[in-house]
PDB file of C-alpha atoms in Angstrom:
ATOM      1  CA  UNK Z  25       0.171   0.024   0.033  1.00  0.00           C
ATOM      2  CA  UNK Z  26       1.053   3.612  -0.347  1.00  0.00           C
ATOM      3  CA  UNK Z  27       2.486   5.220   2.216  1.00  0.00           C
ATOM      4  CA  UNK Z  28       1.912   8.953   3.768  1.00  0.00           C
ATOM      5  CA  UNK Z  29       4.541   9.572   5.837  1.00  0.00           C
ATOM      6  CA  UNK Z  30       5.938   6.789   7.493  1.00  0.00           C
ATOM      7  CA  UNK Z  31       9.349   5.349   7.531  1.00  0.00           C
ATOM      8  CA  UNK Z  32       9.690   1.613   6.707  1.00  0.00           C
ATOM      9  CA  UNK Z  33      11.975  -0.864   7.744  1.00  0.00           C
ATOM     10  CA  UNK Z  34      15.687  -0.008   6.782  1.00  0.00           C
ATOM     11  CA  UNK Z  35      14.740   3.213   5.367  1.00  0.00           C
ATOM     12  CA  UNK Z  36      16.906   6.504   6.254  1.00  0.00           C
ATOM     13  CA  UNK Z  37      15.604   9.744   6.481  1.00  0.00           C
ATOM     14  CA  UNK Z  38      18.232  12.711   6.895  1.00  0.00           C
ATOM     15  CA  UNK Z  39      17.752  16.692   8.527  1.00  0.00           C
ATOM     16  CA  UNK Z  40      17.817  17.829   5.093  1.00  0.00           C
ATOM     17  CA  UNK Z  41      18.728  21.729   4.999  1.00  0.00           C
ATOM     18  CA  UNK Z  42      16.176  24.333   5.098  1.00  0.00           C
ATOM     19  CA  UNK Z  43      14.762  25.057   1.500  1.00  0.00           C
ATOM     20  CA  UNK Z  44      15.912  28.078  -0.163  1.00  0.00           C
ATOM     21  CA  UNK Z  45      14.413  30.142  -3.051  1.00  0.00           C
ATOM     22  CA  UNK Z  46      15.220  28.547  -6.513  1.00  0.00           C
ATOM     23  CA  UNK Z  47      13.211  31.032  -8.416  1.00  0.00           C
ATOM     24  CA  UNK Z  48      10.581  28.672  -9.342  1.00  0.00           C
ATOM     25  CA  UNK Z  49       7.627  30.432 -10.777  1.00  0.00           C
ATOM     26  CA  UNK Z  50       4.252  28.153 -10.583  1.00  0.00           C
ATOM     27  CA  UNK Z  51       2.900  28.697 -14.335  1.00  0.00           C
ATOM     28  CA  UNK Z  52      -0.389  26.932 -13.802  1.00  0.00           C
ATOM     29  CA  UNK Z  53      -2.419  23.819 -11.915  1.00  0.00           C
ATOM     30  CA  UNK Z  54      -2.754  20.488 -13.172  1.00  0.00           C
ATOM     31  CA  UNK Z  55      -6.591  18.936 -12.448  1.00  0.00           C
ATOM     32  CA  UNK Z  56      -6.976  15.360 -12.341  1.00  0.00           C
ATOM     33  CA  UNK Z  57      -9.532  12.983 -10.349  1.00  0.00           C
ATOM     34  CA  UNK Z  58      -6.908  12.278  -7.541  1.00  0.00           C
ATOM     35  CA  UNK Z  59      -7.308  13.721  -4.171  1.00  0.00           C
ATOM     36  CA  UNK Z  60      -5.240  11.267  -1.895  1.00  0.00           C
ATOM     37  CA  UNK Z  61      -1.754  10.179  -2.424  1.00  0.00           C
ATOM     38  CA  UNK Z  62      -3.431   6.710  -1.183  1.00  0.00           C
ATOM     39  CA  UNK Z  63      -5.329   6.618  -4.338  1.00  0.00           C
ATOM     40  CA  UNK Z  64      -2.715   8.512  -7.101  1.00  0.00           C
ATOM     41  CA  UNK Z  65      -1.292   5.925  -9.622  1.00  0.00           C
ATOM     42  CA  UNK Z  66       2.375   5.240  -9.575  1.00  0.00           C
ATOM     43  CA  UNK Z  67       2.989   6.141 -12.980  1.00  0.00           C
ATOM     44  CA  UNK Z  68       0.707   7.806 -15.504  1.00  0.00           C
ATOM     45  CA  UNK Z  69      -0.742   6.080 -18.430  1.00  0.00           C
ATOM     46  CA  UNK Z  70      -1.295   6.846 -21.814  1.00  0.00           C
ATOM     47  CA  UNK Z  71      -4.670   5.142 -21.662  1.00  0.00           C
ATOM     48  CA  UNK Z  72      -5.456   6.954 -18.229  1.00  0.00           C
ATOM     49  CA  UNK Z  73      -8.091   9.649 -17.713  1.00  0.00           C
ATOM     50  CA  UNK Z  74      -7.946  12.952 -19.511  1.00  0.00           C
ATOM     51  CA  UNK Z  75      -6.627  15.622 -17.096  1.00  0.00           C
ATOM     52  CA  UNK Z  76      -6.458  19.300 -17.545  1.00  0.00           C
ATOM     53  CA  UNK Z  77      -3.365  21.622 -17.082  1.00  0.00           C
ATOM     54  CA  UNK Z  78      -4.490  25.162 -16.567  1.00  0.00           C
ATOM     55  CA  UNK Z  79      -1.805  27.793 -17.730  1.00  0.00           C
ATOM     56  CA  UNK Z  80      -1.963  30.875 -15.777  1.00  0.00           C
ATOM     57  CA  UNK Z  81      -1.490  34.518 -17.325  1.00  0.00           C
ATOM     58  CA  UNK Z  82       0.973  35.990 -18.478  1.00  0.00           C
ATOM     59  CA  UNK Z  83       2.004  32.479 -19.506  1.00  0.00           C
ATOM     60  CA  UNK Z  84      -1.164  31.430 -21.774  1.00  0.00           C
ATOM     61  CA  UNK Z  85       0.863  32.962 -24.974  1.00  0.00           C
ATOM     62  CA  UNK Z  86       3.688  30.566 -24.367  1.00  0.00           C
ATOM     63  CA  UNK Z  87       1.318  27.860 -25.346  1.00  0.00           C
ATOM     64  CA  UNK Z  88       1.494  29.029 -28.576  1.00  0.00           C
ATOM     65  CA  UNK Z  89       2.025  25.940 -31.085  1.00  0.00           C
ATOM     66  CA  UNK Z  90       2.102  23.222 -28.580  1.00  0.00           C
ATOM     67  CA  UNK Z  91      -0.687  21.782 -30.269  1.00  0.00           C
ATOM     68  CA  UNK Z  92       1.504  20.248 -32.909  1.00  0.00           C
ATOM     69  CA  UNK Z  93       3.260  18.052 -30.962  1.00  0.00           C
ATOM     70  CA  UNK Z  94       1.686  14.541 -29.590  1.00  0.00           C
ATOM     71  CA  UNK Z  95       3.516  14.447 -26.501  1.00  0.00           C
ATOM     72  CA  UNK Z  96       4.713  16.989 -23.916  1.00  0.00           C
ATOM     73  CA  UNK Z  97       6.369  16.572 -21.047  1.00  0.00           C
ATOM     74  CA  UNK Z  98       5.060  18.030 -17.905  1.00  0.00           C
ATOM     75  CA  UNK Z  99       6.947  19.347 -14.535  1.00  0.00           C
ATOM     76  CA  UNK Z 100       5.667  19.647 -11.563  1.00  0.00           C
ATOM     77  CA  UNK Z 101       5.935  20.374  -8.058  1.00  0.00           C
ATOM     78  CA  UNK Z 102       4.923  17.383  -5.724  1.00  0.00           C
ATOM     79  CA  UNK Z 103       3.754  19.866  -3.053  1.00  0.00           C
ATOM     80  CA  UNK Z 104       2.654  17.124  -0.609  1.00  0.00           C
ATOM     81  CA  UNK Z 105       5.880  14.818  -0.616  1.00  0.00           C
ATOM     82  CA  UNK Z 106       8.446  14.641   2.193  1.00  0.00           C
ATOM     83  CA  UNK Z 107      11.801  15.811   1.251  1.00  0.00           C
ATOM     84  CA  UNK Z 108      14.123  13.753   3.985  1.00  0.00           C
ATOM     85  CA  UNK Z 109      14.485  10.178   2.733  1.00  0.00           C
ATOM     86  CA  UNK Z 110      17.940   9.235   1.070  1.00  0.00           C
ATOM     87  CA  UNK Z 111      17.035   5.527   1.329  1.00  0.00           C
ATOM     88  CA  UNK Z 112      13.773   3.832   0.637  1.00  0.00           C
ATOM     89  CA  UNK Z 113      11.862   0.882   0.638  1.00  0.00           C
ATOM     90  CA  UNK Z 114       9.580   0.546  -2.421  1.00  0.00           C
ATOM     91  CA  UNK Z 115       8.228  -2.675  -1.673  1.00  0.00           C
ATOM     92  CA  UNK Z 116       8.133  -2.438   2.159  1.00  0.00           C
ATOM     93  CA  UNK Z 117      10.164  -5.368   2.739  1.00  0.00           C
ATOM     94  CA  UNK Z 118      12.974  -4.104   4.443  1.00  0.00           C
ATOM     95  CA  UNK Z 119      15.050  -3.712   1.685  1.00  0.00           C
ATOM     96  CA  UNK Z 120      16.276  -0.188   0.375  1.00  0.00           C
ATOM     97  CA  UNK Z 121      17.300   1.590  -2.581  1.00  0.00           C
ATOM     98  CA  UNK Z 122      18.937   5.065  -2.817  1.00  0.00           C
ATOM     99  CA  UNK Z 123      15.958   7.749  -3.655  1.00  0.00           C
ATOM    100  CA  UNK Z 124      18.123   9.156  -6.778  1.00  0.00           C
ATOM    101  CA  UNK Z 125      17.618   5.371  -8.092  1.00  0.00           C
ATOM    102  CA  UNK Z 126      13.697   5.661  -7.575  1.00  0.00           C
ATOM    103  CA  UNK Z 127      11.065   7.562  -9.530  1.00  0.00           C
ATOM    104  CA  UNK Z 128       9.279   8.048  -5.797  1.00  0.00           C
ATOM    105  CA  UNK Z 129       7.510  11.374  -5.119  1.00  0.00           C
ATOM    106  CA  UNK Z 130       9.904  11.613  -2.328  1.00  0.00           C
ATOM    107  CA  UNK Z 131      13.112  13.678  -2.676  1.00  0.00           C
ATOM    108  CA  UNK Z 132      15.093  16.468  -1.916  1.00  0.00           C
ATOM    109  CA  UNK Z 133      13.315  18.200  -4.473  1.00  0.00           C
ATOM    110  CA  UNK Z 134       9.996  17.474  -5.429  1.00  0.00           C
ATOM    111  CA  UNK Z 135       9.843  17.679  -9.144  1.00  0.00           C
ATOM    112  CA  UNK Z 136       7.431  15.537 -10.910  1.00  0.00           C
ATOM    113  CA  UNK Z 137       7.779  14.513 -14.824  1.00  0.00           C
ATOM    114  CA  UNK Z 138       5.396  13.031 -16.858  1.00  0.00           C
ATOM    115  CA  UNK Z 139       5.166  12.323 -20.806  1.00  0.00           C
ATOM    116  CA  UNK Z 140       1.701  13.137 -21.633  1.00  0.00           C
ATOM    117  CA  UNK Z 141      -0.444  12.791 -24.653  1.00  0.00           C
ATOM    118  CA  UNK Z 142      -1.625  15.779 -26.249  1.00  0.00           C
ATOM    119  CA  UNK Z 143      -5.834  15.670 -26.437  1.00  0.00           C
ATOM    120  CA  UNK Z 144      -6.754  19.334 -27.061  1.00  0.00           C
ATOM    121  CA  UNK Z 145      -5.897  22.846 -26.266  1.00  0.00           C
ATOM    122  CA  UNK Z 146      -8.604  25.139 -25.564  1.00  0.00           C
ATOM    123  CA  UNK Z 147      -7.173  28.955 -25.023  1.00  0.00           C
ATOM    124  CA  UNK Z 148      -5.142  28.492 -21.521  1.00  0.00           C
ATOM    125  CA  UNK Z 149      -6.463  24.569 -21.167  1.00  0.00           C
ATOM    126  CA  UNK Z 150      -4.929  21.723 -22.358  1.00  0.00           C
ATOM    127  CA  UNK Z 151      -6.665  18.368 -21.974  1.00  0.00           C
ATOM    128  CA  UNK Z 152      -3.974  15.372 -21.603  1.00  0.00           C
ATOM    129  CA  UNK Z 153      -3.538  11.810 -21.047  1.00  0.00           C
ATOM    130  CA  UNK Z 154      -0.787   9.903 -18.714  1.00  0.00           C
ATOM    131  CA  UNK Z 155      -0.110  12.520 -15.632  1.00  0.00           C
ATOM    132  CA  UNK Z 156      -0.005  10.707 -12.238  1.00  0.00           C
ATOM    133  CA  UNK Z 157      -0.026  13.752  -9.782  1.00  0.00           C
ATOM    134  CA  UNK Z 158      -2.755  15.034  -7.483  1.00  0.00           C
ATOM    135  CA  UNK Z 159      -5.420  17.419  -8.243  1.00  0.00           C
ATOM    136  CA  UNK Z 160      -4.527  21.103  -7.981  1.00  0.00           C
ATOM    137  CA  UNK Z 161      -0.553  20.242  -8.368  1.00  0.00           C
ATOM    138  CA  UNK Z 162       1.485  23.117  -9.239  1.00  0.00           C
ATOM    139  CA  UNK Z 163       3.262  23.274 -12.395  1.00  0.00           C
ATOM    140  CA  UNK Z 164       6.457  24.381 -13.271  1.00  0.00           C
ATOM    141  CA  UNK Z 165       6.927  24.076 -16.986  1.00  0.00           C
ATOM    142  CA  UNK Z 166       5.941  22.210 -20.357  1.00  0.00           C
ATOM    143  CA  UNK Z 167       8.052  20.927 -22.982  1.00  0.00           C
ATOM    144  CA  UNK Z 168       7.763  19.098 -26.101  1.00  0.00           C
ATOM    145  CA  UNK Z 169       8.451  15.356 -25.757  1.00  0.00           C
ATOM    146  CA  UNK Z 170      12.585  15.612 -26.483  1.00  0.00           C
ATOM    147  CA  UNK Z 171      11.939  12.382 -28.938  1.00  0.00           C
ATOM    148  CA  UNK Z 172       9.608  14.191 -31.086  1.00  0.00           C
ATOM    149  CA  UNK Z 173      11.500  17.565 -30.905  1.00  0.00           C
ATOM    150  CA  UNK Z 174      14.054  19.031 -33.741  1.00  0.00           C
ATOM    151  CA  UNK Z 175      15.614  22.190 -32.356  1.00  0.00           C
ATOM    152  CA  UNK Z 176      14.488  25.311 -34.570  1.00  0.00           C
ATOM    153  CA  UNK Z 177      17.668  27.126 -33.524  1.00  0.00           C
ATOM    154  CA  UNK Z 178      20.740  27.100 -35.244  1.00  0.00           C
ATOM    155  CA  UNK Z 179      23.443  24.496 -34.581  1.00  0.00           C
ATOM    156  CA  UNK Z 180      26.092  25.134 -32.396  1.00  0.00           C
ATOM    157  CA  UNK Z 181      29.405  23.569 -31.596  1.00  0.00           C
ATOM    158  CA  UNK Z 182      28.579  21.337 -28.954  1.00  0.00           C
ATOM    159  CA  UNK Z 183      25.826  19.805 -30.419  1.00  0.00           C
ATOM    160  CA  UNK Z 184      28.270  17.859 -32.817  1.00  0.00           C
ATOM    161  CA  UNK Z 185      30.777  16.766 -30.006  1.00  0.00           C
ATOM    162  CA  UNK Z 186      30.876  13.105 -29.223  1.00  0.00           C
ATOM    163  CA  UNK Z 187      33.142  10.902 -26.795  1.00  0.00           C
ATOM    164  CA  UNK Z 188      36.394  10.198 -27.135  1.00  0.00           C
TER     165      UNK Z 188
END
């Protein structure tokens, strides 16, 4: 079962430093059917429910052209997640893994990311499938899925660098 804030056997929490302002601006809100972490899916599904991404002014103009992409990457702030676990036990069996080797929402900077399928755009609202976050989740950013995106800007030297 999904947990709220308990520490499982062999998990390790640390005294995390106080957060500092990274200068993030929430550009919108995500509306989903899930109001509890206990019912929220662990991963988004391409055939999951339709969810709404609401973009705030003055950012609506930044959506121009996004409807040309089948999929978008959605970055959001997991506002109800704890931030102090460095080792977690996903199966609740006492075996732990480092937080950075998991897609758990419990992380030092609880940034969530999903690849969502575009359904439609109307003004400042996008309808998508494939999200895995709570209703009213703060939106950080949107980007075309990098697998579908070809840069528009001219190439620069680093674009052609390869390993030795």
